[in-house]
Coordinates of C-alpha atoms in Angstrom, one line a residue:
X1060 CA 94.8 41.1 90.9
X1061 CA 91.3 42.2 89.4
X1062 CA 90.3 43.2 93.1
X1063 CA 93.4 45.3 93.3
X1064 CA 93.0 47.0 89.9
X1065 CA 89.4 47.9 91.2
X1066 CA 90.9 49.5 94.6
X1067 CA 93.1 51.9 92.3
X1068 CA 90.2 52.6 90.3
X1069 CA 88.1 53.9 93.2
X1070 CA 91.0 55.6 94.4
X1071 CA 91.4 57.5 91.5
X1072 CA 87.5 58.4 91.3
X1073 CA 87.5 59.5 95.4
X1074 CA 90.8 61.7 94.4
X1075 CA 89.0 63.2 91.2
X1076 CA 86.4 64.1 93.1
X1077 CA 88.2 65.7 95.7
X1078 CA 89.8 68.1 93.5
X1079 CA 87.1 70.3 93.7
X1080 CA 86.6 70.5 97.3
X1081 CA 90.3 71.1 97.4
X1082 CA 90.5 73.9 95.3
X1083 CA 87.5 75.6 97.5
X1084 CA 89.8 75.3 100.1
X1085 CA 92.9 77.1 98.5
X1086 CA 91.4 80.0 96.5
X1087 CA 93.4 82.3 95.2
X1088 CA 92.6 86.2 96.3
X1089 CA 91.3 87.0 92.5
X1090 CA 88.4 84.4 93.5
X1091 CA 87.1 86.1 96.7
X1092 CA 84.1 88.5 96.1
X1093 CA 84.0 91.6 98.9
X1094 CA 80.5 93.1 99.6
X1095 CA 80.1 96.2 101.3
X1096 CA 78.3 95.9 105.1
X1097 CA 78.7 99.4 106.7
X1098 CA 80.3 102.6 106.4
X1099 CA 80.7 105.1 109.5
X1100 CA 82.8 108.3 109.9
X1101 CA 83.1 109.0 113.6
X1102 CA 83.6 112.7 114.0
X1103 CA 84.8 113.6 117.8
X1104 CA 82.6 110.2 118.7
X1105 CA 81.6 110.6 122.6
X1106 CA 81.7 107.0 122.2
X1107 CA 85.0 107.1 120.9
X1108 CA 86.6 109.1 123.9
X1109 CA 89.0 107.5 126.4
X1110 CA 89.0 110.0 129.4
X1111 CA 91.4 111.6 131.0
X1112 CA 90.0 114.5 133.5
X1113 CA 86.6 116.2 133.5
X1114 CA 85.3 119.6 135.4
X1115 CA 81.6 118.7 136.1
X1116 CA 80.1 121.2 138.0
X1117 CA 76.9 119.1 139.1
X1118 CA 79.2 117.1 140.5
X1119 CA 80.7 119.3 142.8
X1120 CA 81.1 119.4 146.7
X1121 CA 83.9 121.3 147.8
X1122 CA 84.8 123.3 144.7
X1123 CA 88.0 124.6 146.5
X1124 CA 89.4 121.4 146.6
X1125 CA 88.5 119.3 143.8
X1126 CA 89.0 122.2 141.3
X1127 CA 91.2 125.3 142.7
X1128 CA 90.7 128.4 141.4
X1129 CA 93.5 131.0 140.3
X1130 CA 93.2 134.7 140.0
X1131 CA 95.9 136.3 137.9
X1132 CA 94.5 139.8 138.5
X1133 CA 94.1 142.2 141.8
X1134 CA 90.6 142.1 141.3
X1135 CA 89.0 138.6 141.2
X1136 CA 86.1 137.2 139.4
X1137 CA 83.2 135.7 141.4
X1138 CA 83.3 132.1 140.7
X1139 CA 80.0 130.2 141.8
X1140 CA 78.7 126.7 140.9
X1141 CA 74.9 126.9 140.7
X1142 CA 72.3 124.6 139.0
X1143 CA 74.6 122.0 137.8
X1144 CA 76.7 125.3 135.8
X1145 CA 80.1 126.9 136.9
X1146 CA 79.4 130.7 136.8
X1147 CA 82.5 133.0 136.1
X1148 CA 81.2 137.2 136.3
X1149 CA 82.9 140.6 137.0
X1150 CA 82.3 144.2 136.8
X1151 CA 85.6 145.0 135.7
X1152 CA 88.9 143.7 134.3
X1153 CA 89.8 139.9 135.6
X1154 CA 91.7 136.9 135.0
X1155 CA 90.6 133.7 136.3
X1156 CA 92.1 129.9 135.7
X1157 CA 90.3 126.8 137.0
X1158 CA 92.5 123.7 137.4
X1159 CA 90.7 120.4 136.1
X1160 CA 93.2 117.9 135.4
X1161 CA 96.6 117.0 134.1
X1162 CA 98.1 117.4 130.7
X1163 CA 98.5 115.3 127.4
X1164 CA 100.0 117.0 124.1
X1165 CA 97.8 114.5 121.8
X1166 CA 94.7 114.8 123.7
X1167 CA 91.2 116.7 122.8
X1168 CA 90.2 119.1 125.2
X1169 CA 86.2 120.3 125.0
X1170 CA 85.0 123.5 126.5
X1171 CA 80.9 123.2 126.9
X1172 CA 80.1 127.1 127.0
X1173 CA 76.1 127.5 127.6
X1174 CA 76.2 131.5 127.5
X1175 CA 78.2 134.7 127.8
X1176 CA 77.6 138.1 127.8
X1177 CA 80.2 141.4 128.2
X1178 CA 83.8 141.1 126.8
X1179 CA 86.4 138.4 127.4
X1180 CA 88.0 135.6 126.2
X1181 CA 87.5 132.0 127.2
X1182 CA 89.4 128.7 126.5
X1183 CA 92.2 126.7 127.8
X1184 CA 96.0 127.1 129.6
X1185 CA 98.9 124.5 129.9
X1186 CA 101.0 124.8 132.3
X1187 CA 103.4 124.5 135.3
X1188 CA 103.2 125.1 139.0
X1189 CA 104.5 128.7 138.6
X1190 CA 103.4 129.5 135.0
X1191 CA 107.0 130.0 133.7
X1192 CA 105.9 127.8 130.9
X1193 CA 102.5 128.2 129.7
X1194 CA 100.6 127.7 126.8
X1195 CA 96.7 128.8 126.0
X1196 CA 94.4 129.3 123.5
X1197 CA 91.3 131.3 123.6
X1198 CA 88.3 132.7 122.3
X1199 CA 88.0 136.6 122.4
X1200 CA 83.9 137.5 122.4
X1201 CA 81.9 140.4 122.4
X1202 CA 78.5 139.3 123.8
X1203 CA 77.6 135.7 122.1
X1204 CA 79.9 136.6 119.0
X1205 CA 83.1 135.1 119.0
X1206 CA 85.3 137.4 117.3
X1207 CA 88.9 136.2 117.3
X1208 CA 91.2 133.2 118.5
X1209 CA 94.5 133.9 120.4
X1210 CA 97.7 131.9 120.8
X1211 CA 99.8 133.0 123.5
X1212 CA 103.0 131.3 124.7
X1213 CA 105.3 131.5 127.7
X1214 CA 108.6 129.9 127.8
X1215 CA 111.4 129.9 130.6
X1216 CA 109.3 133.2 132.2
X1217 CA 109.5 134.7 128.8
X1218 CA 106.7 135.6 126.3
X1219 CA 107.5 133.7 123.2
X1220 CA 104.3 134.4 121.2
X1221 CA 100.9 136.0 121.6
X1222 CA 98.9 136.4 118.1
X1223 CA 95.6 135.4 116.3
X1224 CA 95.5 131.7 114.9
X1225 CA 92.1 132.5 113.7
X1226 CA 91.1 131.1 110.5
X1227 CA 87.9 131.3 109.0
X1228 CA 85.1 132.5 111.8
X1229 CA 81.5 132.7 110.0
X1230 CA 79.8 135.8 110.8
X1231 CA 78.1 135.7 113.4
X1232 CA 79.5 132.7 115.5
X1233 CA 78.1 131.8 118.8
X1234 CA 80.2 131.6 121.9
X1235 CA 77.7 128.6 122.7
X1236 CA 77.9 124.8 122.7
X1237 CA 81.3 122.9 122.6
X1238 CA 84.7 124.5 121.9
X1239 CA 87.2 121.7 120.9
X1240 CA 90.9 121.9 121.0
X1241 CA 92.4 119.0 119.3
X1242 CA 96.1 118.9 120.4
X1243 CA 98.5 117.0 118.1
X1244 CA 101.9 117.1 119.8
X1245 CA 103.1 120.0 117.4
X1246 CA 100.1 121.6 116.1
X1247 CA 96.4 122.2 117.2
X1248 CA 92.9 123.0 115.4
X1249 CA 89.9 124.7 116.9
X1250 CA 86.7 123.7 116.4
X1251 CA 83.5 125.0 117.3
X1252 CA 80.1 123.0 117.4
X1253 CA 76.4 124.5 117.6
X1254 CA 73.1 123.4 116.7
X1255 CA 74.8 120.1 115.5
X1256 CA 77.3 121.6 113.0
X1257 CA 81.5 120.8 113.5
X1258 CA 83.0 124.3 112.1
X1259 CA 87.2 124.7 112.5
X1260 CA 87.8 128.1 113.1
X1261 CA 91.4 128.2 113.7
X1262 CA 94.9 126.3 113.7
X1263 CA 98.4 127.1 114.5
X1264 CA 101.7 124.8 114.1
X1265 CA 103.7 125.7 117.4
X1266 CA 106.6 123.2 117.6
X1267 CA 109.4 126.1 117.2
X1268 CA 107.3 128.0 119.8
X1269 CA 106.9 125.4 122.6
X1270 CA 107.6 121.6 121.8
X1271 CA 104.7 119.9 123.8
X1272 CA 106.1 116.8 122.5
X1273 CA 108.6 117.0 125.5
X1274 CA 108.5 114.5 128.5
X1275 CA 108.6 117.2 130.9
X1276 CA 105.4 119.1 129.8
X1277 CA 103.8 115.9 130.0
X1278 CA 104.9 115.2 133.7
X1279 CA 104.7 119.3 135.0
X1280 CA 102.2 120.9 133.0
X1281 CA 98.6 120.7 134.4
X1282 CA 95.4 122.0 132.5
X1283 CA 92.9 124.8 133.4
X1284 CA 89.7 126.9 132.1
X1285 CA 91.2 129.8 131.5
X1286 CA 88.5 133.0 131.7
X1287 CA 89.4 136.6 131.3
X1288 CA 86.6 139.2 131.8
X1289 CA 86.2 142.8 130.8
X1290 CA 83.2 143.0 132.2
X1291 CA 80.3 140.4 132.0
X1292 CA 79.6 136.4 133.0
X1293 CA 80.1 133.4 131.4
X1294 CA 78.6 130.1 132.2
X1295 CA 79.7 127.0 131.6
X1296 CA 78.7 123.3 131.6
X1297 CA 81.9 121.4 132.0
X1298 CA 85.2 120.6 130.6
X1299 CA 87.3 117.8 129.3
X1300 CA 90.5 116.0 128.3
X1301 CA 90.4 112.9 126.8
X1302 CA 92.0 110.4 123.9
X1303 CA 89.7 110.6 121.0
X1304 CA 89.4 109.4 117.5
X1305 CA 89.4 113.1 116.3
X1306 CA 87.4 113.3 112.9
X1307 CA 88.5 111.0 110.3
X1308 CA 90.3 107.5 110.5
X1309 CA 92.8 106.3 108.1
X1310 CA 96.0 103.9 107.2
X1311 CA 94.1 101.2 108.4
X1312 CA 96.5 98.0 109.6
X1313 CA 95.3 94.6 111.0
X1314 CA 97.8 93.9 113.7
X1315 CA 99.5 90.5 114.1
X1316 CA 102.0 88.0 115.2
X1317 CA 105.6 87.9 114.4
X1318 CA 104.6 85.4 111.2
X1319 CA 102.0 87.7 109.7
X1320 CA 98.8 85.8 110.9
X1321 CA 96.1 88.2 112.4
X1322 CA 96.1 88.8 116.3
X1323 CA 92.5 87.4 116.9
X1324 CA 92.2 88.0 120.8
X1325 CA 89.2 87.9 123.0
X1326 CA 87.0 87.1 119.8
X1327 CA 88.1 90.5 118.2
X1328 CA 90.4 91.7 115.5
X1329 CA 93.0 94.5 116.4
X1330 CA 94.0 97.7 114.4
X1331 CA 96.4 100.2 114.2
X1332 CA 94.6 103.1 112.4
X1333 CA 95.9 107.2 112.0
X1334 CA 93.5 109.3 114.1
X1335 CA 93.6 112.5 111.5
X1336 CA 94.2 115.9 112.9
X1337 CA 94.9 118.1 109.4
X1338 CA 98.1 117.6 108.1
X1339 CA 101.6 115.9 108.4
X1340 CA 103.0 115.9 111.2
X1341 CA 99.8 116.5 112.9
X1342 CA 98.2 113.1 113.2
X1343 CA 98.3 110.2 116.0
X1344 CA 98.8 106.9 115.8
X1345 CA 95.4 104.9 117.2
X1346 CA 94.7 101.4 118.4
X1347 CA 91.0 100.1 117.7
X1348 CA 89.7 96.7 118.1
X1349 CA 86.5 95.0 116.3
X1350 CA 84.4 91.4 116.3
X1351 CA 84.8 91.0 112.6
X1352 CA 81.3 89.5 112.3
X1353 CA 79.5 92.7 113.3
X1354 CA 80.5 96.8 113.0
X1355 CA 81.4 97.5 116.5
X1356 CA 84.5 99.1 116.4
X1357 CA 85.9 100.4 119.5
X1358 CA 88.7 102.9 120.3
X1359 CA 91.3 101.3 122.6
X1360 CA 94.1 103.6 122.8
X1361 CA 97.1 105.4 121.3
X1362 CA 100.6 104.9 121.0
X1363 CA 103.5 107.1 120.7
X1364 CA 107.3 106.6 120.0
X1365 CA 110.4 107.3 122.4
X1366 CA 113.6 107.7 120.7
X1367 CA 115.5 108.6 124.0
X1368 CA 115.8 112.0 123.1
X1369 CA 113.2 113.5 125.8
X1370 CA 110.6 113.8 122.9
X1371 CA 107.5 111.8 122.3
X1372 CA 106.6 111.3 118.9
X1373 CA 103.3 110.9 117.2
X1374 CA 104.5 108.5 114.2
X1375 CA 101.8 107.0 112.2
X1376 CA 101.1 104.2 109.5
X1377 CA 102.6 101.6 111.6
X1378 CA 102.5 97.6 111.7
X1379 CA 102.7 96.2 115.3
X1380 CA 103.0 92.9 115.7
X1381 CA 103.2 90.4 119.1
X1382 CA 106.2 88.4 118.9
X1383 CA 105.6 85.0 120.6
X1384 CA 109.1 84.0 120.7
X1385 CA 110.2 86.6 122.7
X1386 CA 107.4 87.5 124.2
X1387 CA 107.2 91.4 123.5
X1388 CA 105.6 93.9 121.1
X1389 CA 107.4 95.0 118.2
X1390 CA 106.7 96.7 114.7
X1391 CA 108.0 99.1 112.5
X1392 CA 106.5 102.8 111.8
X1393 CA 107.1 105.6 109.4
X1394 CA 108.6 108.5 111.3
X1395 CA 106.3 111.3 109.6
X1396 CA 107.1 113.4 113.1
X1397 CA 110.3 114.5 111.2
X1398 CA 108.4 117.2 109.4
X1399 CA 107.9 118.7 112.6
X1400 CA 112.0 119.5 112.5
X1401 CA 113.6 120.6 109.4
X1402 CA 116.7 118.8 110.5
X1403 CA 115.0 115.7 110.8
X1404 CA 114.7 113.0 107.9
X1405 CA 111.7 110.7 107.2
X1406 CA 112.6 107.1 107.8
X1407 CA 111.2 103.7 108.8
X1408 CA 111.4 103.0 112.5
X1409 CA 112.0 100.0 114.8
X1410 CA 109.7 100.1 117.7
X1411 CA 109.1 97.8 120.7
X1412 CA 107.5 97.3 124.2
X1413 CA 107.1 94.7 126.7
X1414 CA 104.1 96.4 127.6
X1415 CA 100.6 95.8 125.5
X1416 CA 100.5 98.8 123.7
X1417 CA 96.8 98.5 123.0
X1418 CA 95.3 100.1 125.7
X1419 CA 95.4 103.7 126.9
X1420 CA 98.3 105.8 126.5
X1421 CA 101.1 103.8 125.3
X1422 CA 104.7 104.5 124.4
X1423 CA 106.9 102.4 122.7
X1424 CA 110.5 102.5 122.3
X1425 CA 111.7 103.3 119.0
X1426 CA 114.9 103.3 116.9
X1427 CA 116.2 104.1 113.5
X1428 CA 117.6 101.1 111.4
X1429 CA 119.1 102.4 108.3
X1430 CA 115.8 102.7 106.0
X1431 CA 115.8 106.2 105.5
X1432 CA 114.1 108.3 102.4
X1433 CA 110.6 108.8 101.2
X1434 CA 109.3 105.0 102.4
X1435 CA 106.0 104.6 104.0
X1436 CA 103.1 102.1 104.9
X1437 CA 105.5 99.0 106.2
X1438 CA 104.2 95.7 106.6
X1439 CA 106.9 93.2 108.5
X1440 CA 107.0 89.5 108.9
X1441 CA 108.9 86.7 109.8
X1442 CA 109.2 83.7 107.2
X1443 CA 110.2 80.8 108.8
X1444 CA 110.5 79.2 105.4
X1445 CA 113.7 80.9 104.7
X1446 CA 114.7 82.3 108.2
X1447 CA 114.4 86.2 107.2
X1448 CA 112.2 88.8 108.4
X1449 CA 110.5 91.0 105.2
X1450 CA 109.2 94.2 105.2
X1451 CA 106.6 95.0 102.1
X1452 CA 106.6 99.1 102.3
X1453 CA 106.1 101.9 99.7
X1454 CA 109.2 103.6 98.4
X1455 CA 108.9 106.8 96.1
X1456 CA 110.7 105.9 93.0
X1457 CA 108.9 108.0 90.6
X1458 CA 105.6 107.8 92.4
X1459 CA 105.0 105.6 95.7
X1460 CA 105.8 101.5 94.5
X1461 CA 105.7 98.5 96.6
X1462 CA 109.2 96.7 97.4
X1463 CA 109.9 93.7 99.4
X1464 CA 113.1 94.2 101.7
X1465 CA 114.8 91.7 103.5
X1466 CA 116.9 90.7 106.7
X1467 CA 118.4 88.2 109.0
X1468 CA 117.3 90.3 111.8
X1469 CA 114.3 92.1 112.7
X1470 CA 115.6 95.5 113.4
X1471 CA 118.6 96.1 111.1
X1472 CA 120.2 95.3 107.9
X1473 CA 117.7 95.2 105.4
X1474 CA 118.1 95.1 101.4
X1475 CA 115.4 95.2 98.6
X1476 CA 115.1 91.7 96.8
X1477 CA 111.8 92.7 94.9
X1478 CA 110.3 95.6 93.2
X1479 CA 109.4 98.1 92.3
X1480 CA 106.1 97.3 91.2
X1481 CA 104.7 99.1 88.0
X1482 CA 101.6 100.6 89.4
X1483 CA 101.5 103.3 92.1
X1484 CA 100.9 101.6 96.0
X1485 CA 99.6 102.4 99.4
X1486 CA 98.3 100.4 102.1
X1487 CA 101.1 97.6 101.3
X1488 CA 100.4 94.5 103.2
X1489 CA 100.9 90.6 103.3
X1490 CA 98.2 88.5 104.2
X1491 CA 97.8 84.5 103.4
X1492 CA 95.0 83.3 101.6
X1493 CA 94.4 79.5 101.7
X1494 CA 98.0 79.2 103.3
X1495 CA 99.6 81.2 100.7
X1496 CA 101.1 84.6 101.1
X1497 CA 100.3 87.4 98.8
X1498 CA 101.0 90.9 98.9
X1499 CA 98.1 93.5 98.6
X1500 CA 98.6 97.1 97.6
X1501 CA 96.0 100.0 97.1
X1502 CA 96.6 102.6 94.4
X1503 CA 95.6 105.7 92.2
X1504 CA 94.1 103.5 89.6
X1505 CA 90.9 102.8 91.1
X1506 CA 92.2 99.3 91.4
X1507 CA 93.4 97.1 94.5
X1508 CA 96.4 95.2 93.4
X1509 CA 97.3 91.9 94.3
X1510 CA 101.2 90.6 94.0
X1511 CA 102.4 87.4 94.1
X1512 CA 105.1 86.7 97.4
X1513 CA 108.1 87.3 97.7
X1514 CA 108.9 88.2 94.1
X1515 CA 105.9 91.0 93.8
X1516 CA 104.8 89.5 90.1
X1517 CA 101.2 91.0 89.5
X1518 CA 98.2 88.5 90.1
X1519 CA 95.2 90.5 89.6
X1520 CA 93.0 92.9 91.5
X1521 CA 90.8 93.0 94.3
X1522 CA 86.6 92.2 93.6
X1523 CA 84.4 94.5 95.5
X1524 CA 81.1 95.9 94.9
X1525 CA 80.8 99.7 96.3
X1526 CA 84.5 100.3 96.3
X1527 CA 85.5 103.2 99.3
X1528 CA 85.9 105.8 96.2
X1529 CA 83.4 107.5 93.4
X1530 CA 84.3 108.9 90.4
X1531 CA 86.0 112.2 91.8
X1532 CA 87.3 111.1 95.0
X1533 CA 90.8 109.9 95.7
X1534 CA 91.5 106.0 95.4
X1535 CA 94.5 105.6 97.1
X1536 CA 93.2 103.1 100.2
X1537 CA 94.5 100.4 102.5
X1538 CA 93.2 97.2 101.3
X1539 CA 93.5 95.7 104.9
X1540 CA 91.9 92.0 103.9
X1541 CA 92.0 89.4 106.9
X1542 CA 91.4 85.5 106.2
X1543 CA 89.5 84.5 109.2
X1544 CA 89.4 80.9 110.7
X1545 CA 86.9 77.9 110.1
X1546 CA 83.7 78.6 112.1
X1547 CA 83.1 82.1 111.1
X1548 CA 80.2 82.9 108.6
X1549 CA 82.1 84.2 106.4
X1550 CA 86.3 83.8 105.8
X1551 CA 87.2 87.1 104.7
X1552 CA 86.9 90.8 106.4
X1553 CA 88.4 93.9 104.7
X1554 CA 88.3 97.2 106.4
X1555 CA 88.9 100.3 104.5
X1556 CA 89.1 103.9 104.5
X1557 CA 87.7 106.9 102.0
X1558 CA 89.9 109.9 100.9
X1559 CA 87.0 112.6 101.7
X1560 CA 88.8 115.5 103.5
X1561 CA 86.9 117.2 106.6
X1562 CA 85.7 120.4 105.0
X1563 CA 86.8 124.2 106.0
X1564 CA 90.3 123.9 107.2
X1565 CA 93.3 125.9 105.7
X1566 CA 96.3 124.6 103.9
X1567 CA 97.4 121.1 103.6
X1568 CA 94.8 118.8 104.7
X1569 CA 94.8 115.2 105.2
X1570 CA 91.8 114.5 107.3
X1571 CA 90.2 111.7 105.7
X1572 CA 88.3 109.4 106.1
X1573 CA 85.0 107.2 106.7
X1574 CA 85.7 103.4 107.3
X1575 CA 83.9 101.0 105.1
X1576 CA 83.3 96.8 106.1
X1577 CA 83.6 94.3 103.5
X1578 CA 82.9 90.7 104.2
X1579 CA 84.5 88.1 101.4
X1580 CA 83.4 85.0 100.6
X1581 CA 84.7 82.6 97.4
X1582 CA 81.8 82.2 94.6
X1583 CA 82.2 78.7 92.7
X1584 CA 80.5 78.6 89.5

């Protein structure tokens, strides 16, 4: 009997000794200290470019076959390749186009100009084979100076626009260096880059004139360098079309499996991020990956969305997950492309694809599912304990507030079961910490709030040194907290953005931001 009592007493002592270890294995998110590791802002970064097409004069052998030349004037300009440059010259008025690739309405087109003299215009044109439908952006110049930026649009053989889209051309701006045309489906921005500085000089919203998101243009348009000369010559070092990460990245969301666990594939976390392009609806859904132990962000591709109406839509702020039960990629996205058409309504969309949408140029099928209104930033998961799908999202209820929706089906029949919370919300997400799900939300209050799941009771705020804001900048960031498996040098990682817009653009401007990497650890005292 005495021995039995001693065994019970020893077991009690061992249990007491194990309590701190158990507590350390089950931390609350308020116990985690996040320390900033690095920050980067990618501005048309060449390492973040996925090539579509290129004209590289140094590679030309057989110009007439590789890069066919079209002449739109009775007098033809002289087109030659010399010392690794494309040279176009004429003593009189000419219009020349040099083919270099297919067309993508969400691509960035870059023209590298070595020199110019005389007077004329140089830029890009996108058109079908007979030029019945044509979309052209050109920089007019005199000598080496840019004097205007023009948009010319022809639809079904009829000219529907020929106008200046210049916004702020700096005095003495040279036509030398890079001309960057960022197409974003229903809008565009033109930048020049000379001596290292990137300067926006033109912008336009054009979908009422010619909606380049229509799939027929993706299938039939081709890209050409357009050169109009009054007299003189232009020397071009090359032209490219590429998918790029733009000048700012935001709305960072870790891709997951259907239960909300992070998609850690090939030793990398996978993220969706909004590639910025000036204002709504001029953004694109990008996909990136990163080894969480370092800061080696890779641009993997873009996703656009097909609602079976002939238009490819650039929705953003998506949550994409892989449903292992049905072996299909699914997700929820925010229908920001509605801003391009006054007849459409902003709403959440259910999206699906059998093809892995992480790489290259991907199209996911999309359809409305009844969540219409000023609602955004959705995060979805399947909760096996209650056999329900749940979406944490932000709804504009006297300001954006976190709410939790529930349904028996992933793509229909949702109703609100919790919220709205008291605080302003942005970038809502559900993440498990120590096996327990919590809800995270950025805010306008210089805090990242943590709520209980599923009732959205306030738990506390996230601890971090050097948050991604200062005392003057916006603070509505996306928390994006991820718990890593055992074996990593730290258990938690957070990738956030700031809200500093790119300078020099006109009108509404959501071109933030830089990316901030944090590692998190629990410190017991």
